[in-house]
C-alpha cells in the first residue's frame, strides 16, 4: 500500500509539473487571448473589458491555479476558434481515442505473447527465422504507412471496410469497433514485432538461469518449466515494454486517426495546433498526459504484483 | 551459436542496405533525373515507365527525383535530431551520473517525467510552441530525444566512475572534466552507438510522421512523410505514388536497425 | 552386512558438442552408491565432478553422453529409459541441491510453492497435506518460523537459509538419493559446518544415500564413508575415507590433502 501511495504521489506531482510547464509555455508564446478571440480589429476598450472578464490581468500563477481548479471541475476553458467550451469539443473524442488504443493494445498482446513464446521454444527453427525477418521489416514500417498499406489491402483489394466511412460509436457501436480494427492493427503491428523480439530473448535468457535447472531436477516437464517457472520471470521486462508501448500507442493514434479520418483526440489536436487554438491544445495534451500517466501507474502496480522484489526496494 | 551467425548476417545485409541508401541520397544531392519541384501537367499521375521509374504525382512531378531529395531531407532532419539528443543527452547524463547528489536527483526526476511521455507528443507540444517547419521539427524532436540519451549515458557513468582506474586518475590529480570526457566517455562508445542507431531510426520515423501530419517539412520541399501524406489523397488512383516513398523509409530504417542489432554488445 | 545397491554408474562419458570439436569432460566414470551410504566426490574445479552429478540427476542432454554408458538406478538405466520414467524418478527418488543457493531458487515464487513442487508433481496429496509436509520439512531443516518462511520469497532469505530451503525442497518426497553439488562452497565457514551437520542428520534419520561433491577435503572427511578423487575428467583414486586420507596413492590426492588448512592438526 505504501508503494501504491508513493506511485500515486509521483503521478500527481508529474501531472502538476507537466501542466504547469505547458500552461506557462503557452502563456508566453500565445500572446493575448483576448486579441485572439476578438480579432485585431476590436476596440482597445472591448479588449480590456474581455481581459478583465477572463482574469488575464492576474499574475500567471493565479491564472494557472484558476485553470487547474476549473479543469478539475470539468471546465476546460473556451476555444478561441469556435467560441465554445473546450470540454464539449473534447469529451466525445476521448472514448474514440481510448477505444482505438485499447483495441491496438489487445491486438499487440494477442499477437506478441504466443509468438514470442513460440519463437523462444523453437529458436533457430524455420518459423523463428522467418518471423525474425518479418519482425525486422515490420519494425521499420512507419505506422501511418502500414495504415496506408492496410487501407490498400483490406479496403481496396479485400473490401473488408470502406476507407473514410467512419461510424460514430453513438450510432452503431459494433460498426464503430469494426472500423477501428484496421487502424488498431496498424498501430499494433510494429509494437507487436518489438514485443515478440523482447519476449523471445527474455525467455531464452531466463531459460539459462540456475532456477530452471532446479525446476527440471524436481521432475517438471519442459512445458511446466516454461509456464510455471520461466514465463513469470521472462514477463517482467515485457510488462515494462508493454506499458511504454501503450503510452506510445496513445500518441501514435494521433497519426493513425489522420490516415483513417477518425475524429479522435489526435484530429482535434492537430487542427487546434494549426489554428493556434491554445486552450484546446492544452486540454488535449493534458487529457493525453492523464491517460499516459494512468497507464504508467497501472504498469507499475502490475510490476509490483509479478516481481516480489520490487516492493522491498 | 546461431545468434552469432544471425549477427554477422545482420551486419552484412544492414551494411548493404544502408550503403545503397546513402549512395542514393548522395547522388540525389548533386543529380536528380528531373527537377524535383518541376511540374509537368501532361505527366499527371503517370504510371511507372522508363521515363519515370516511380511514376509522377498529382502535379506531374517525377516521384523518383522527389524521393531522392526527400530521403535526403529526412536523413538530414534525423541526423540533426540525433545530434541534438546525443549532445545534450551526453552532457546531462555525464554530469548527473558523475557528480550525483541533489542536481542528479532533480534532473533525473524531470528526466523521468519527460521520459514517461511519448516523444511524438512532446514534439507536438514543442511544435505548437515553435510553429511548423523543418528547423522547428529538428529542435522539437531533438529536445524530445534528450532524456533517453541522458538516461543511458548516466547509467554508464555511474558504472565507470567507481572503477579503480578512474579513482587512480583522480588520485593523480586529473580534472573532473578530463576524467569525464577522456577517461569515461570513450568507454561508453558501444552503448552510445547502439542508442544512436535506435535513436536514428526513431527520428526517421518521427520526422516522417510529423511531415505526414503537415507540421514538419513544408511544401514544396520534398520529404518522405510529406509525400506520403500527399499521396494518401490519391491512394486508389495512384498507389505507386504512396508505395515508393514508404518503401524508401522502410529501407532506411531497416538498414540501420539491422546494423544496430549487429553492433549491440553481447550480453 | 552389504547394503542394497541403489545406484550404479558404468562407463559414463560426457562430451559437449558446442564447438566444432567435441570436448570430453568426463571419461569412463564408474560409481556405486549403496543404501544409506555417503560417498564423496572430490577434485578441483573443472575435474568433471559436477558434470557427473548433473548427469546422474538427469540434467544433461542425452546427446552429450555416449551410448555405451549406463546410469542404473535400482536396475533401470536412466540414460535409455523413457523420459516419463526419468521424470518420475527426478525429485521423487533422486533429489539434488546446487552450489549457488542464491540463484537456484525461482525469484518470483514463494518458498512454500517451491518446497512443495515435487509433491505436486509426484503425489496426489491435497493442498493441506502438502502444506503440512512443507512446514514439517522446513522445520526439519532447522529453519525457525517455518510458517512465515513458507510465505516469503527467496530474496528475503540469507544464503544459508536458502540452502536449507533447497535441501527441504529436494528431500520432501523422501528420495533415496540426495546429490549435493558443492552445497557449501558459496557459504560462510560457520554456515558450511551447519549444512554438513544437516546433511548428516538427513542421512541418519531418513536413511538417504548422499553423493557429496566438494573440493573441500576436510568436509568430505567429516561426512563421507567412501571417497572418489577426480582429475581432468578421470576418476584417479577410490577408497574408504581412511585409505584415502592415511595412505593416498596418487600424487594428486596427496596434493589435495596437503592443501587442507592446518588448523585441525594444531589443535591436536
PDB file of N, CA, C and O in Angstrom, chain A residues 226-294:
ATOM      1  N   UNK A 226       8.498 -24.104 -18.472  1.00  0.00           N
ATOM      2  CA  UNK A 226       8.283 -22.856 -19.202  1.00  0.00           C
ATOM      3  C   UNK A 226       7.147 -22.040 -18.587  1.00  0.00           C
ATOM      4  O   UNK A 226       7.314 -20.870 -18.267  1.00  0.00           O
ATOM      5  N   UNK A 227       5.988 -22.691 -18.402  1.00  0.00           N
ATOM      6  CA  UNK A 227       4.822 -21.902 -17.983  1.00  0.00           C
ATOM      7  C   UNK A 227       4.787 -21.610 -16.490  1.00  0.00           C
ATOM      8  O   UNK A 227       4.290 -20.575 -16.076  1.00  0.00           O
ATOM      9  N   UNK A 228       5.315 -22.531 -15.668  1.00  0.00           N
ATOM     10  CA  UNK A 228       5.231 -22.296 -14.226  1.00  0.00           C
ATOM     11  C   UNK A 228       6.433 -21.524 -13.697  1.00  0.00           C
ATOM     12  O   UNK A 228       6.335 -20.845 -12.690  1.00  0.00           O
ATOM     13  N   UNK A 229       7.582 -21.676 -14.368  1.00  0.00           N
ATOM     14  CA  UNK A 229       8.784 -21.045 -13.812  1.00  0.00           C
ATOM     15  C   UNK A 229       9.306 -19.890 -14.670  1.00  0.00           C
ATOM     16  O   UNK A 229       9.451 -18.776 -14.199  1.00  0.00           O
ATOM     17  N   UNK A 230       9.607 -20.197 -15.930  1.00  0.00           N
ATOM     18  CA  UNK A 230      10.315 -19.224 -16.760  1.00  0.00           C
ATOM     19  C   UNK A 230       9.436 -18.021 -17.098  1.00  0.00           C
ATOM     20  O   UNK A 230       9.857 -16.877 -16.981  1.00  0.00           O
ATOM     21  N   UNK A 231       8.193 -18.294 -17.487  1.00  0.00           N
ATOM     22  CA  UNK A 231       7.376 -17.242 -18.079  1.00  0.00           C
ATOM     23  C   UNK A 231       7.180 -16.038 -17.163  1.00  0.00           C
ATOM     24  O   UNK A 231       7.310 -14.897 -17.578  1.00  0.00           O
ATOM     25  N   UNK A 232       6.886 -16.317 -15.902  1.00  0.00           N
ATOM     26  CA  UNK A 232       6.621 -15.205 -14.989  1.00  0.00           C
ATOM     27  C   UNK A 232       7.852 -14.298 -14.880  1.00  0.00           C
ATOM     28  O   UNK A 232       7.726 -13.078 -14.842  1.00  0.00           O
ATOM     29  N   UNK A 233       9.025 -14.909 -14.837  1.00  0.00           N
ATOM     30  CA  UNK A 233      10.248 -14.116 -14.794  1.00  0.00           C
ATOM     31  C   UNK A 233      10.482 -13.371 -16.107  1.00  0.00           C
ATOM     32  O   UNK A 233      10.873 -12.212 -16.111  1.00  0.00           O
ATOM     33  N   UNK A 234      10.230 -14.095 -17.201  1.00  0.00           N
ATOM     34  CA  UNK A 234      10.515 -13.509 -18.513  1.00  0.00           C
ATOM     35  C   UNK A 234       9.576 -12.349 -18.817  1.00  0.00           C
ATOM     36  O   UNK A 234       9.904 -11.459 -19.589  1.00  0.00           O
ATOM     37  N   UNK A 235       8.397 -12.345 -18.196  1.00  0.00           N
ATOM     38  CA  UNK A 235       7.426 -11.300 -18.493  1.00  0.00           C
ATOM     39  C   UNK A 235       7.769  -9.971 -17.824  1.00  0.00           C
ATOM     40  O   UNK A 235       7.249  -8.935 -18.227  1.00  0.00           O
ATOM     41  N   UNK A 236       8.648 -10.005 -16.819  1.00  0.00           N
ATOM     42  CA  UNK A 236       8.925  -8.765 -16.089  1.00  0.00           C
ATOM     43  C   UNK A 236       9.398  -7.638 -17.014  1.00  0.00           C
ATOM     44  O   UNK A 236       8.799  -6.570 -17.040  1.00  0.00           O
ATOM     45  N   UNK A 237      10.453  -7.859 -17.827  1.00  0.00           N
ATOM     46  CA  UNK A 237      10.822  -6.769 -18.743  1.00  0.00           C
ATOM     47  C   UNK A 237       9.748  -6.495 -19.794  1.00  0.00           C
ATOM     48  O   UNK A 237       9.610  -5.367 -20.247  1.00  0.00           O
ATOM     49  N   UNK A 238       8.996  -7.533 -20.167  1.00  0.00           N
ATOM     50  CA  UNK A 238       7.989  -7.354 -21.213  1.00  0.00           C
ATOM     51  C   UNK A 238       6.856  -6.443 -20.727  1.00  0.00           C
ATOM     52  O   UNK A 238       6.354  -5.616 -21.483  1.00  0.00           O
ATOM     53  N   UNK A 239       6.497  -6.576 -19.441  1.00  0.00           N
ATOM     54  CA  UNK A 239       5.439  -5.721 -18.899  1.00  0.00           C
ATOM     55  C   UNK A 239       5.852  -4.251 -18.979  1.00  0.00           C
ATOM     56  O   UNK A 239       5.070  -3.393 -19.383  1.00  0.00           O
ATOM     57  N   UNK A 240       7.110  -3.967 -18.627  1.00  0.00           N
ATOM     58  CA  UNK A 240       7.597  -2.595 -18.749  1.00  0.00           C
ATOM     59  C   UNK A 240       7.444  -2.114 -20.180  1.00  0.00           C
ATOM     60  O   UNK A 240       6.965  -1.014 -20.444  1.00  0.00           O
ATOM     61  N   UNK A 241       7.849  -2.983 -21.101  1.00  0.00           N
ATOM     62  CA  UNK A 241       7.762  -2.596 -22.508  1.00  0.00           C
ATOM     63  C   UNK A 241       6.316  -2.364 -22.919  1.00  0.00           C
ATOM     64  O   UNK A 241       6.003  -1.375 -23.585  1.00  0.00           O
ATOM     65  N   UNK A 242       5.423  -3.279 -22.513  1.00  0.00           N
ATOM     66  CA  UNK A 242       4.024  -3.148 -22.913  1.00  0.00           C
ATOM     67  C   UNK A 242       3.446  -1.833 -22.410  1.00  0.00           C
ATOM     68  O   UNK A 242       2.681  -1.172 -23.113  1.00  0.00           O
ATOM     69  N   UNK A 243       3.834  -1.440 -21.197  1.00  0.00           N
ATOM     70  CA  UNK A 243       3.353  -0.176 -20.655  1.00  0.00           C
ATOM     71  C   UNK A 243       3.814   0.999 -21.493  1.00  0.00           C
ATOM     72  O   UNK A 243       3.031   1.883 -21.856  1.00  0.00           O
ATOM     73  N   UNK A 244       5.123   0.992 -21.813  1.00  0.00           N
ATOM     74  CA  UNK A 244       5.647   2.074 -22.641  1.00  0.00           C
ATOM     75  C   UNK A 244       4.983   2.065 -24.012  1.00  0.00           C
ATOM     76  O   UNK A 244       4.688   3.107 -24.589  1.00  0.00           O
ATOM     77  N   UNK A 245       4.744   0.854 -24.520  1.00  0.00           N
ATOM     78  CA  UNK A 245       4.119   0.736 -25.838  1.00  0.00           C
ATOM     79  C   UNK A 245       2.705   1.309 -25.802  1.00  0.00           C
ATOM     80  O   UNK A 245       2.293   2.014 -26.724  1.00  0.00           O
ATOM     81  N   UNK A 246       1.992   1.035 -24.712  1.00  0.00           N
ATOM     82  CA  UNK A 246       0.623   1.552 -24.604  1.00  0.00           C
ATOM     83  C   UNK A 246       0.636   3.080 -24.597  1.00  0.00           C
ATOM     84  O   UNK A 246      -0.167   3.727 -25.278  1.00  0.00           O
ATOM     85  N   UNK A 247       1.576   3.659 -23.848  1.00  0.00           N
ATOM     86  CA  UNK A 247       1.697   5.119 -23.825  1.00  0.00           C
ATOM     87  C   UNK A 247       2.008   5.644 -25.225  1.00  0.00           C
ATOM     88  O   UNK A 247       1.437   6.641 -25.673  1.00  0.00           O
ATOM     89  N   UNK A 248       2.926   4.938 -25.915  1.00  0.00           N
ATOM     90  CA  UNK A 248       3.268   5.341 -27.274  1.00  0.00           C
ATOM     91  C   UNK A 248       2.071   5.231 -28.207  1.00  0.00           C
ATOM     92  O   UNK A 248       1.921   6.013 -29.140  1.00  0.00           O
ATOM     93  N   UNK A 249       1.250   4.202 -27.947  1.00  0.00           N
ATOM     94  CA  UNK A 249       0.102   3.974 -28.825  1.00  0.00           C
ATOM     95  C   UNK A 249      -0.908   5.099 -28.706  1.00  0.00           C
ATOM     96  O   UNK A 249      -1.535   5.488 -29.698  1.00  0.00           O
ATOM     97  N   UNK A 250      -1.065   5.621 -27.480  1.00  0.00           N
ATOM     98  CA  UNK A 250      -1.983   6.740 -27.308  1.00  0.00           C
ATOM     99  C   UNK A 250      -1.532   7.885 -28.200  1.00  0.00           C
ATOM    100  O   UNK A 250      -2.321   8.503 -28.916  1.00  0.00           O
ATOM    101  N   UNK A 251      -0.204   8.134 -28.190  1.00  0.00           N
ATOM    102  CA  UNK A 251       0.322   9.208 -29.021  1.00  0.00           C
ATOM    103  C   UNK A 251       0.295   8.810 -30.487  1.00  0.00           C
ATOM    104  O   UNK A 251       0.014   9.632 -31.361  1.00  0.00           O
ATOM    105  N   UNK A 252       0.610   7.526 -30.756  1.00  0.00           N
ATOM    106  CA  UNK A 252       0.645   7.065 -32.142  1.00  0.00           C
ATOM    107  C   UNK A 252      -0.715   7.148 -32.801  1.00  0.00           C
ATOM    108  O   UNK A 252      -0.822   7.330 -34.018  1.00  0.00           O
ATOM    109  N   UNK A 253      -1.773   7.034 -31.991  1.00  0.00           N
ATOM    110  CA  UNK A 253      -3.111   7.092 -32.567  1.00  0.00           C
ATOM    111  C   UNK A 253      -3.384   8.459 -33.184  1.00  0.00           C
ATOM    112  O   UNK A 253      -4.199   8.580 -34.089  1.00  0.00           O
ATOM    113  N   UNK A 254      -2.664   9.485 -32.711  1.00  0.00           N
ATOM    114  CA  UNK A 254      -2.822  10.820 -33.293  1.00  0.00           C
ATOM    115  C   UNK A 254      -2.602  10.761 -34.799  1.00  0.00           C
ATOM    116  O   UNK A 254      -3.367  11.320 -35.585  1.00  0.00           O
ATOM    117  N   UNK A 255      -1.536  10.060 -35.201  1.00  0.00           N
ATOM    118  CA  UNK A 255      -1.200   9.993 -36.620  1.00  0.00           C
ATOM    119  C   UNK A 255      -2.171   9.078 -37.356  1.00  0.00           C
ATOM    120  O   UNK A 255      -2.643   9.407 -38.439  1.00  0.00           O
ATOM    121  N   UNK A 256      -2.461   7.918 -36.731  1.00  0.00           N
ATOM    122  CA  UNK A 256      -3.314   6.942 -37.420  1.00  0.00           C
ATOM    123  C   UNK A 256      -4.720   7.497 -37.611  1.00  0.00           C
ATOM    124  O   UNK A 256      -5.366   7.232 -38.630  1.00  0.00           O
ATOM    125  N   UNK A 257      -5.181   8.290 -36.655  1.00  0.00           N
ATOM    126  CA  UNK A 257      -6.507   8.900 -36.813  1.00  0.00           C
ATOM    127  C   UNK A 257      -6.563   9.723 -38.090  1.00  0.00           C
ATOM    128  O   UNK A 257      -7.581   9.788 -38.771  1.00  0.00           O
ATOM    129  N   UNK A 258      -5.430  10.344 -38.407  1.00  0.00           N
ATOM    130  CA  UNK A 258      -5.342  11.155 -39.612  1.00  0.00           C
ATOM    131  C   UNK A 258      -5.474  10.291 -40.862  1.00  0.00           C
ATOM    132  O   UNK A 258      -6.136  10.662 -41.820  1.00  0.00           O
ATOM    133  N   UNK A 259      -4.810   9.109 -40.826  1.00  0.00           N
ATOM    134  CA  UNK A 259      -4.829   8.232 -42.002  1.00  0.00           C
ATOM    135  C   UNK A 259      -6.239   7.711 -42.263  1.00  0.00           C
ATOM    136  O   UNK A 259      -6.683   7.633 -43.398  1.00  0.00           O
ATOM    137  N   UNK A 260      -6.951   7.349 -41.190  1.00  0.00           N
ATOM    138  CA  UNK A 260      -8.251   6.697 -41.360  1.00  0.00           C
ATOM    139  C   UNK A 260      -9.421   7.667 -41.154  1.00  0.00           C
ATOM    140  O   UNK A 260     -10.550   7.237 -40.987  1.00  0.00           O
ATOM    141  N   UNK A 261      -9.125   8.948 -41.151  1.00  0.00           N
ATOM    142  CA  UNK A 261     -10.118  10.004 -40.885  1.00  0.00           C
ATOM    143  C   UNK A 261     -11.027   9.668 -39.711  1.00  0.00           C
ATOM    144  O   UNK A 261     -12.232   9.553 -39.845  1.00  0.00           O
ATOM    145  N   UNK A 262     -10.404   9.444 -38.538  1.00  0.00           N
ATOM    146  CA  UNK A 262     -11.173   9.165 -37.330  1.00  0.00           C
ATOM    147  C   UNK A 262     -11.196  10.439 -36.480  1.00  0.00           C
ATOM    148  O   UNK A 262     -10.140  10.999 -36.186  1.00  0.00           O
ATOM    149  N   UNK A 263     -12.367  10.906 -36.101  1.00  0.00           N
ATOM    150  CA  UNK A 263     -12.431  12.140 -35.311  1.00  0.00           C
ATOM    151  C   UNK A 263     -12.124  11.885 -33.839  1.00  0.00           C
ATOM    152  O   UNK A 263     -13.017  11.858 -33.006  1.00  0.00           O
ATOM    153  N   UNK A 264     -10.853  11.696 -33.510  1.00  0.00           N
ATOM    154  CA  UNK A 264     -10.467  11.471 -32.117  1.00  0.00           C
ATOM    155  C   UNK A 264      -9.670  12.643 -31.590  1.00  0.00           C
ATOM    156  O   UNK A 264      -9.675  13.732 -32.174  1.00  0.00           O
ATOM    157  N   UNK A 265      -8.978  12.410 -30.491  1.00  0.00           N
ATOM    158  CA  UNK A 265      -8.192  13.480 -29.878  1.00  0.00           C
ATOM    159  C   UNK A 265      -7.110  13.995 -30.813  1.00  0.00           C
ATOM    160  O   UNK A 265      -6.802  15.183 -30.840  1.00  0.00           O
ATOM    161  N   UNK A 266      -6.520  13.079 -31.601  1.00  0.00           N
ATOM    162  CA  UNK A 266      -5.422  13.468 -32.486  1.00  0.00           C
ATOM    163  C   UNK A 266      -5.888  14.480 -33.517  1.00  0.00           C
ATOM    164  O   UNK A 266      -5.228  15.497 -33.766  1.00  0.00           O
ATOM    165  N   UNK A 267      -7.038  14.205 -34.114  1.00  0.00           N
ATOM    166  CA  UNK A 267      -7.608  15.110 -35.095  1.00  0.00           C
ATOM    167  C   UNK A 267      -7.730  16.524 -34.536  1.00  0.00           C
ATOM    168  O   UNK A 267      -7.242  17.491 -35.094  1.00  0.00           O
ATOM    169  N   UNK A 268      -8.384  16.589 -33.393  1.00  0.00           N
ATOM    170  CA  UNK A 268      -8.685  17.898 -32.815  1.00  0.00           C
ATOM    171  C   UNK A 268      -7.392  18.590 -32.382  1.00  0.00           C
ATOM    172  O   UNK A 268      -7.233  19.805 -32.524  1.00  0.00           O
ATOM    173  N   UNK A 269      -6.423  17.803 -31.923  1.00  0.00           N
ATOM    174  CA  UNK A 269      -5.140  18.385 -31.511  1.00  0.00           C
ATOM    175  C   UNK A 269      -4.455  19.040 -32.699  1.00  0.00           C
ATOM    176  O   UNK A 269      -3.982  20.185 -32.615  1.00  0.00           O
ATOM    177  N   UNK A 270      -4.403  18.327 -33.823  1.00  0.00           N
ATOM    178  CA  UNK A 270      -3.716  18.866 -34.990  1.00  0.00           C
ATOM    179  C   UNK A 270      -4.409  20.107 -35.529  1.00  0.00           C
ATOM    180  O   UNK A 270      -3.756  21.098 -35.854  1.00  0.00           O
ATOM    181  N   UNK A 271      -5.752  20.071 -35.594  1.00  0.00           N
ATOM    182  CA  UNK A 271      -6.478  21.246 -36.066  1.00  0.00           C
ATOM    183  C   UNK A 271      -6.169  22.427 -35.161  1.00  0.00           C
ATOM    184  O   UNK A 271      -5.902  23.539 -35.639  1.00  0.00           O
ATOM    185  N   UNK A 272      -6.207  22.200 -33.854  1.00  0.00           N
ATOM    186  CA  UNK A 272      -6.001  23.355 -32.974  1.00  0.00           C
ATOM    187  C   UNK A 272      -4.553  23.819 -32.975  1.00  0.00           C
ATOM    188  O   UNK A 272      -4.291  24.993 -32.759  1.00  0.00           O
ATOM    189  N   UNK A 273      -3.600  22.903 -33.237  1.00  0.00           N
ATOM    190  CA  UNK A 273      -2.225  23.370 -33.348  1.00  0.00           C
ATOM    191  C   UNK A 273      -2.110  24.309 -34.539  1.00  0.00           C
ATOM    192  O   UNK A 273      -1.535  25.392 -34.439  1.00  0.00           O
ATOM    193  N   UNK A 274      -2.701  23.946 -35.686  1.00  0.00           N
ATOM    194  CA  UNK A 274      -2.542  24.832 -36.842  1.00  0.00           C
ATOM    195  C   UNK A 274      -3.377  26.107 -36.686  1.00  0.00           C
ATOM    196  O   UNK A 274      -3.024  27.144 -37.232  1.00  0.00           O
ATOM    197  N   UNK A 275      -4.466  26.043 -35.900  1.00  0.00           N
ATOM    198  CA  UNK A 275      -5.240  27.261 -35.647  1.00  0.00           C
ATOM    199  C   UNK A 275      -4.689  28.082 -34.485  1.00  0.00           C
ATOM    200  O   UNK A 275      -5.238  29.116 -34.146  1.00  0.00           O
ATOM    201  N   UNK A 276      -3.670  27.579 -33.842  1.00  0.00           N
ATOM    202  CA  UNK A 276      -3.129  28.210 -32.624  1.00  0.00           C
ATOM    203  C   UNK A 276      -4.241  28.412 -31.588  1.00  0.00           C
ATOM    204  O   UNK A 276      -4.338  29.458 -30.947  1.00  0.00           O
ATOM    205  N   UNK A 277      -5.047  27.397 -31.460  1.00  0.00           N
ATOM    206  CA  UNK A 277      -6.163  27.445 -30.518  1.00  0.00           C
ATOM    207  C   UNK A 277      -5.675  26.833 -29.200  1.00  0.00           C
ATOM    208  O   UNK A 277      -5.922  25.660 -28.904  1.00  0.00           O
ATOM    209  N   UNK A 278      -4.957  27.647 -28.405  1.00  0.00           N
ATOM    210  CA  UNK A 278      -4.212  27.089 -27.272  1.00  0.00           C
ATOM    211  C   UNK A 278      -5.051  26.432 -26.183  1.00  0.00           C
ATOM    212  O   UNK A 278      -4.638  25.408 -25.644  1.00  0.00           O
ATOM    213  N   UNK A 279      -6.200  26.971 -25.836  1.00  0.00           N
ATOM    214  CA  UNK A 279      -6.975  26.267 -24.789  1.00  0.00           C
ATOM    215  C   UNK A 279      -7.274  24.824 -25.175  1.00  0.00           C
ATOM    216  O   UNK A 279      -7.231  23.935 -24.337  1.00  0.00           O
ATOM    217  N   UNK A 280      -7.569  24.608 -26.467  1.00  0.00           N
ATOM    218  CA  UNK A 280      -7.877  23.242 -26.907  1.00  0.00           C
ATOM    219  C   UNK A 280      -6.606  22.386 -26.870  1.00  0.00           C
ATOM    220  O   UNK A 280      -6.629  21.255 -26.372  1.00  0.00           O
ATOM    221  N   UNK A 281      -5.498  22.931 -27.407  1.00  0.00           N
ATOM    222  CA  UNK A 281      -4.235  22.183 -27.392  1.00  0.00           C
ATOM    223  C   UNK A 281      -3.902  21.774 -25.963  1.00  0.00           C
ATOM    224  O   UNK A 281      -3.595  20.610 -25.677  1.00  0.00           O
ATOM    225  N   UNK A 282      -4.000  22.741 -25.061  1.00  0.00           N
ATOM    226  CA  UNK A 282      -3.677  22.476 -23.662  1.00  0.00           C
ATOM    227  C   UNK A 282      -4.562  21.363 -23.107  1.00  0.00           C
ATOM    228  O   UNK A 282      -4.079  20.405 -22.486  1.00  0.00           O
ATOM    229  N   UNK A 283      -5.862  21.468 -23.380  1.00  0.00           N
ATOM    230  CA  UNK A 283      -6.788  20.479 -22.835  1.00  0.00           C
ATOM    231  C   UNK A 283      -6.487  19.085 -23.376  1.00  0.00           C
ATOM    232  O   UNK A 283      -6.456  18.107 -22.623  1.00  0.00           O
ATOM    233  N   UNK A 284      -6.245  19.001 -24.687  1.00  0.00           N
ATOM    234  CA  UNK A 284      -5.981  17.688 -25.288  1.00  0.00           C
ATOM    235  C   UNK A 284      -4.691  17.097 -24.726  1.00  0.00           C
ATOM    236  O   UNK A 284      -4.628  15.916 -24.369  1.00  0.00           O
ATOM    237  N   UNK A 285      -3.661  17.941 -24.637  1.00  0.00           N
ATOM    238  CA  UNK A 285      -2.385  17.431 -24.121  1.00  0.00           C
ATOM    239  C   UNK A 285      -2.545  16.955 -22.685  1.00  0.00           C
ATOM    240  O   UNK A 285      -2.027  15.908 -22.300  1.00  0.00           O
ATOM    241  N   UNK A 286      -3.277  17.698 -21.892  1.00  0.00           N
ATOM    242  CA  UNK A 286      -3.483  17.264 -20.508  1.00  0.00           C
ATOM    243  C   UNK A 286      -4.276  15.958 -20.467  1.00  0.00           C
ATOM    244  O   UNK A 286      -3.940  15.049 -19.702  1.00  0.00           O
ATOM    245  N   UNK A 287      -5.292  15.833 -21.342  1.00  0.00           N
ATOM    246  CA  UNK A 287      -6.050  14.576 -21.380  1.00  0.00           C
ATOM    247  C   UNK A 287      -5.136  13.406 -21.716  1.00  0.00           C
ATOM    248  O   UNK A 287      -5.166  12.362 -21.055  1.00  0.00           O
ATOM    249  N   UNK A 288      -4.322  13.587 -22.766  1.00  0.00           N
ATOM    250  CA  UNK A 288      -3.416  12.505 -23.154  1.00  0.00           C
ATOM    251  C   UNK A 288      -2.417  12.227 -22.026  1.00  0.00           C
ATOM    252  O   UNK A 288      -2.122  11.079 -21.708  1.00  0.00           O
ATOM    253  N   UNK A 289      -1.950  13.311 -21.404  1.00  0.00           N
ATOM    254  CA  UNK A 289      -0.992  13.142 -20.306  1.00  0.00           C
ATOM    255  C   UNK A 289      -1.598  12.322 -19.183  1.00  0.00           C
ATOM    256  O   UNK A 289      -0.955  11.428 -18.630  1.00  0.00           O
ATOM    257  N   UNK A 290      -2.849  12.620 -18.850  1.00  0.00           N
ATOM    258  CA  UNK A 290      -3.502  11.862 -17.780  1.00  0.00           C
ATOM    259  C   UNK A 290      -3.598  10.386 -18.165  1.00  0.00           C
ATOM    260  O   UNK A 290      -3.256   9.500 -17.380  1.00  0.00           O
ATOM    261  N   UNK A 291      -4.011  10.139 -19.420  1.00  0.00           N
ATOM    262  CA  UNK A 291      -4.106   8.751 -19.878  1.00  0.00           C
ATOM    263  C   UNK A 291      -2.756   8.048 -19.748  1.00  0.00           C
ATOM    264  O   UNK A 291      -2.659   6.936 -19.223  1.00  0.00           O
ATOM    265  N   UNK A 292      -1.701   8.727 -20.235  1.00  0.00           N
ATOM    266  CA  UNK A 292      -0.367   8.125 -20.202  1.00  0.00           C
ATOM    267  C   UNK A 292       0.062   7.839 -18.766  1.00  0.00           C
ATOM    268  O   UNK A 292       0.579   6.765 -18.446  1.00  0.00           O
ATOM    269  N   UNK A 293      -0.175   8.799 -17.884  1.00  0.00           N
ATOM    270  CA  UNK A 293       0.254   8.617 -16.501  1.00  0.00           C
ATOM    271  C   UNK A 293      -0.529   7.503 -15.813  1.00  0.00           C
ATOM    272  O   UNK A 293       0.036   6.731 -15.039  1.00  0.00           O
ATOM    273  N   UNK A 294      -1.815   7.415 -16.118  1.00  0.00           N
ATOM    274  CA  UNK A 294      -2.608   6.333 -15.527  1.00  0.00           C
ATOM    275  C   UNK A 294      -2.065   4.984 -16.000  1.00  0.00           C
ATOM    276  O   UNK A 294      -1.897   4.047 -15.210  1.00  0.00           O
TER     277      UNK A 294
END
